[in-house]
CSV table of N, CA and C in Angstrom, one decimal:
chain,number,residue,atom,x,y,z
T,659,MET,N,-53.5,77.1,90.9
T,659,MET,CA,-52.5,76.2,91.2
T,659,MET,C,-51.5,76.1,90.0
T,660,LYS,N,-52.0,76.0,88.8
T,660,LYS,CA,-51.1,75.9,87.6
T,660,LYS,C,-50.3,77.2,87.5
T,661,SER,N,-50.9,78.3,87.7
T,661,SER,CA,-50.1,79.6,87.5
T,661,SER,C,-49.0,79.7,88.6
T,662,LEU,N,-49.2,79.2,89.8
T,662,LEU,CA,-48.2,79.2,90.8
T,662,LEU,C,-47.0,78.2,90.4
T,663,LEU,N,-47.3,77.1,89.9
T,663,LEU,CA,-46.3,76.2,89.4
T,663,LEU,C,-45.5,76.8,88.3
T,664,VAL,N,-46.1,77.5,87.4
T,664,VAL,CA,-45.4,78.1,86.3
T,664,VAL,C,-44.5,79.2,86.8
T,665,LYS,N,-45.0,80.0,87.8
T,665,LYS,CA,-44.2,81.0,88.4
T,665,LYS,C,-42.9,80.5,89.1
T,666,VAL,N,-43.1,79.4,89.8
T,666,VAL,CA,-42.0,78.8,90.5
T,666,VAL,C,-41.0,78.2,89.6
T,667,ILE,N,-41.4,77.6,88.5
T,667,ILE,CA,-40.5,77.1,87.5
T,667,ILE,C,-39.8,78.2,86.8
T,668,LEU,N,-40.4,79.3,86.4
T,668,LEU,CA,-39.8,80.4,85.8
T,668,LEU,C,-38.7,81.1,86.7
T,669,VAL,N,-39.1,81.3,88.0
T,669,VAL,CA,-38.2,81.9,88.9
T,669,VAL,C,-37.0,81.0,89.1
T,670,SER,N,-37.2,79.7,89.2
T,670,SER,CA,-36.1,78.7,89.4
T,670,SER,C,-35.2,78.8,88.2
T,671,ILE,N,-35.7,78.8,87.0
T,671,ILE,CA,-34.9,78.9,85.8
T,671,ILE,C,-34.1,80.2,85.8
T,672,LEU,N,-34.7,81.3,86.2
T,672,LEU,CA,-34.1,82.6,86.2
T,672,LEU,C,-32.9,82.6,87.2
T,673,VAL,N,-33.2,82.1,88.4
T,673,VAL,CA,-32.2,82.1,89.5
T,673,VAL,C,-31.0,81.2,89.1
T,674,LEU,N,-31.2,80.1,88.5
T,674,LEU,CA,-30.2,79.1,88.1
T,674,LEU,C,-29.4,79.5,86.9
T,675,LEU,N,-30.1,80.0,85.9
T,675,LEU,CA,-29.5,80.2,84.6
T,675,LEU,C,-28.9,81.6,84.4
T,676,LEU,N,-29.5,82.6,85.1
T,676,LEU,CA,-29.0,84.0,84.9
T,676,LEU,C,-27.6,84.2,85.3
T,677,PRO,N,-27.1,83.7,86.5
T,677,PRO,CA,-25.7,83.8,86.8
T,677,PRO,C,-24.8,83.1,85.8
T,678,PHE,N,-25.2,81.9,85.3
T,678,PHE,CA,-24.4,81.2,84.3
T,678,PHE,C,-24.3,81.9,83.0
T,679,ILE,N,-25.4,82.5,82.5
T,679,ILE,CA,-25.4,83.2,81.3
T,679,ILE,C,-24.5,84.5,81.4
T,680,LEU,N,-24.7,85.2,82.5
T,680,LEU,CA,-23.9,86.4,82.8
T,680,LEU,C,-22.4,86.1,82.8
T,681,THR,N,-22.0,85.0,83.5
T,681,THR,CA,-20.6,84.6,83.5
T,681,THR,C,-20.1,84.3,82.1
T,682,LEU,N,-20.9,83.6,81.3
T,682,LEU,CA,-20.4,83.3,80.0
T,682,LEU,C,-20.2,84.6,79.1
T,683,LEU,N,-21.1,85.5,79.3
T,683,LEU,CA,-21.1,86.8,78.5
T,683,LEU,C,-19.9,87.7,79.0
T,684,LEU,N,-19.7,87.7,80.3
T,684,LEU,CA,-18.7,88.6,80.8
T,684,LEU,C,-17.2,88.0,80.9
T,685,SER,N,-17.1,86.7,80.7
T,685,SER,CA,-15.8,86.2,80.7
T,685,SER,C,-15.0,86.4,79.4
T,686,ASP,N,-13.7,86.5,79.6
T,686,ASP,CA,-12.9,86.8,78.4
T,686,ASP,C,-12.4,85.5,77.9
T,687,LYS,N,-12.8,85.1,76.7
T,687,LYS,CA,-12.5,83.8,76.1
T,687,LYS,C,-11.2,83.8,75.3
T,688,SER,N,-10.7,85.0,75.0
T,688,SER,CA,-9.5,85.1,74.1
T,688,SER,C,-8.2,84.8,74.9
T,689,ASP,N,-8.2,85.1,76.2
T,689,ASP,CA,-7.0,84.9,77.0
T,689,ASP,C,-7.1,83.5,77.7
T,690,ASN,N,-6.3,82.6,77.2
T,690,ASN,CA,-6.3,81.2,77.7
T,690,ASN,C,-5.0,81.0,78.6
T,691,THR,N,-4.8,81.8,79.6
T,691,THR,CA,-3.6,81.6,80.4
T,691,THR,C,-3.9,80.8,81.7
T,692,THR,N,-5.1,80.3,81.8
T,692,THR,CA,-5.5,79.5,82.9
T,692,THR,C,-5.3,78.0,82.7
T,693,SER,N,-4.9,77.6,81.5
T,693,SER,CA,-4.6,76.2,81.3
T,693,SER,C,-3.3,75.8,81.8
T,694,LEU,N,-3.1,74.5,82.2
T,694,LEU,CA,-1.9,74.1,82.8
T,694,LEU,C,-0.7,74.2,81.8
T,695,ALA,N,-1.0,74.0,80.5
T,695,ALA,CA,0.1,74.1,79.5
T,695,ALA,C,0.6,75.5,79.4
T,696,ALA,N,-0.3,76.5,79.6
T,696,ALA,CA,0.1,77.9,79.5
T,696,ALA,C,0.9,78.5,80.7
T,697,MET,N,0.7,77.8,81.8
T,697,MET,CA,1.4,78.3,83.0
T,697,MET,C,2.8,77.8,83.1
T,698,ASP,N,3.6,78.7,83.6
T,698,ASP,CA,5.1,78.3,83.7
T,698,ASP,C,5.4,78.1,85.1
T,699,PHE,N,5.6,76.8,85.5
T,699,PHE,CA,5.9,76.5,86.9
T,699,PHE,C,7.4,76.2,87.0
T,700,HIS,N,7.9,76.7,88.2
T,700,HIS,CA,9.3,76.5,88.5
T,700,HIS,C,9.2,75.9,90.0
T,701,VAL,N,9.6,74.7,90.1
T,701,VAL,CA,9.6,74.0,91.4
T,701,VAL,C,11.1,73.8,91.8
T,702,PHE,N,11.4,74.3,93.0
T,702,PHE,CA,12.8,74.1,93.5
T,702,PHE,C,12.8,73.3,94.8
T,703,TYR,N,13.8,72.5,95.0
T,703,TYR,CA,13.9,71.8,96.2
T,703,TYR,C,15.4,71.9,96.7
T,704,ASP,N,15.5,71.7,98.0
T,704,ASP,CA,16.9,71.8,98.6
T,704,ASP,C,17.5,70.4,98.7
T,705,LYS,N,18.6,70.3,98.0
T,705,LYS,CA,19.3,69.0,98.0
T,705,LYS,C,20.8,69.2,98.5
T,706,GLY,N,21.1,68.8,99.7
T,706,GLY,CA,22.4,69.0,100.3
T,706,GLY,C,22.9,70.4,100.4
T,707,GLY,N,22.0,71.3,100.7
T,707,GLY,CA,22.3,72.7,100.8
T,707,GLY,C,22.3,73.5,99.5
T,708,LYS,N,22.0,72.8,98.4
T,708,LYS,CA,22.0,73.4,97.1
T,708,LYS,C,20.6,73.4,96.5
T,709,SER,N,20.1,74.4,96.0
T,709,SER,CA,18.8,74.5,95.4
T,709,SER,C,18.8,74.0,94.0
T,710,GLU,N,17.9,73.0,93.7
T,710,GLU,CA,17.9,72.5,92.4
T,710,GLU,C,16.4,72.6,91.8
T,711,GLU,N,16.3,72.7,90.5
T,711,GLU,CA,15.0,72.8,89.9
T,711,GLU,C,14.4,71.4,89.6
T,712,LEU,N,13.2,71.2,89.8
T,712,LEU,CA,12.5,70.0,89.5
T,712,LEU,C,11.4,70.2,88.5
T,713,GLU,N,11.3,69.3,87.5
T,713,GLU,CA,10.2,69.5,86.5
T,713,GLU,C,8.9,69.3,87.2
T,714,PHE,N,7.9,70.0,86.6
T,714,PHE,CA,6.6,70.0,87.3
T,714,PHE,C,5.9,68.6,87.2
T,715,ASP,N,6.2,67.9,86.1
T,715,ASP,CA,5.6,66.5,86.0
T,715,ASP,C,6.1,65.6,87.1
T,716,GLN,N,7.4,65.7,87.4
T,716,GLN,CA,8.0,64.9,88.4
T,716,GLN,C,7.6,65.3,89.8
T,717,TYR,N,7.4,66.6,90.0
T,717,TYR,CA,6.9,67.2,91.3
T,717,TYR,C,5.5,66.6,91.5
T,718,LEU,N,4.6,66.7,90.5
T,718,LEU,CA,3.2,66.3,90.6
T,718,LEU,C,3.2,64.8,90.9
T,719,ILE,N,4.0,63.9,90.3
T,719,ILE,CA,4.0,62.5,90.6
T,719,ILE,C,4.4,62.3,92.1
T,720,GLY,N,5.4,63.0,92.6
T,720,GLY,CA,5.8,62.9,94.0
T,720,GLY,C,4.7,63.3,94.9
T,721,VAL,N,4.0,64.4,94.7
T,721,VAL,CA,3.0,64.9,95.6
T,721,VAL,C,1.8,63.9,95.6
T,722,VAL,N,1.4,63.4,94.5
T,722,VAL,CA,0.3,62.5,94.5
T,722,VAL,C,0.7,61.2,95.2
T,723,ALA,N,1.9,60.7,94.9
T,723,ALA,CA,2.4,59.5,95.6
T,723,ALA,C,2.5,59.6,97.1
T,724,ALA,N,2.9,60.8,97.6
T,724,ALA,CA,3.0,61.1,99.0
T,724,ALA,C,1.7,61.2,99.7
T,725,ASN,N,0.7,61.6,99.0
T,725,ASN,CA,-0.6,61.8,99.6
T,725,ASN,C,-1.6,60.6,99.5
T,726,MET,N,-1.2,59.5,98.8
T,726,MET,CA,-2.0,58.4,98.6
T,726,MET,C,-1.5,57.3,99.6
T,727,PRO,N,-2.4,56.7,100.4
T,727,PRO,CA,-1.9,55.6,101.2
T,727,PRO,C,-1.5,54.4,100.4
T,728,ALA,N,-0.6,53.6,101.0
T,728,ALA,CA,-0.2,52.4,100.2
T,728,ALA,C,-1.3,51.4,100.1
T,729,GLY,N,-2.3,51.4,100.9
T,729,GLY,CA,-3.5,50.5,100.8
T,729,GLY,C,-4.4,50.7,99.6
T,730,TYR,N,-4.2,51.8,98.9
T,730,TYR,CA,-5.1,52.1,97.7
T,730,TYR,C,-4.8,51.1,96.6
T,731,SER,N,-5.8,50.8,95.8
T,731,SER,CA,-5.6,49.9,94.7
T,731,SER,C,-4.8,50.5,93.6
T,732,MET,N,-4.3,49.7,92.8
T,732,MET,CA,-3.4,50.2,91.7
T,732,MET,C,-4.1,51.2,90.8
T,733,GLU,N,-5.4,51.0,90.6
T,733,GLU,CA,-6.1,51.9,89.7
T,733,GLU,C,-6.2,53.3,90.2
T,734,ALA,N,-6.2,53.4,91.5
T,734,ALA,CA,-6.2,54.8,92.1
T,734,ALA,C,-4.9,55.5,91.8
C-alpha cells in the first residue's frame, strides 16, 4: 500500500511539474516584447468622417467603462 502511494505521488509530481519545467527551460527570457509597455498600440476611431488616433490609455478606460454596468460599486 505504501509503495502504491509513493508511485502515485511521484507520477503526479512528474505530470504536473514536467511541463512547467520544460516551459521554463525552452522559453526565451531575453526577448521581453510581450509586456504592455513594449507593445506599440495605435487605436483609430471615426469622428465625423475623419479618422483620428486615440491614446491606448483613453481607449482602455472607455472599453472598461462601456462593459461595466452602472450598478457596480465604485471599487469595481
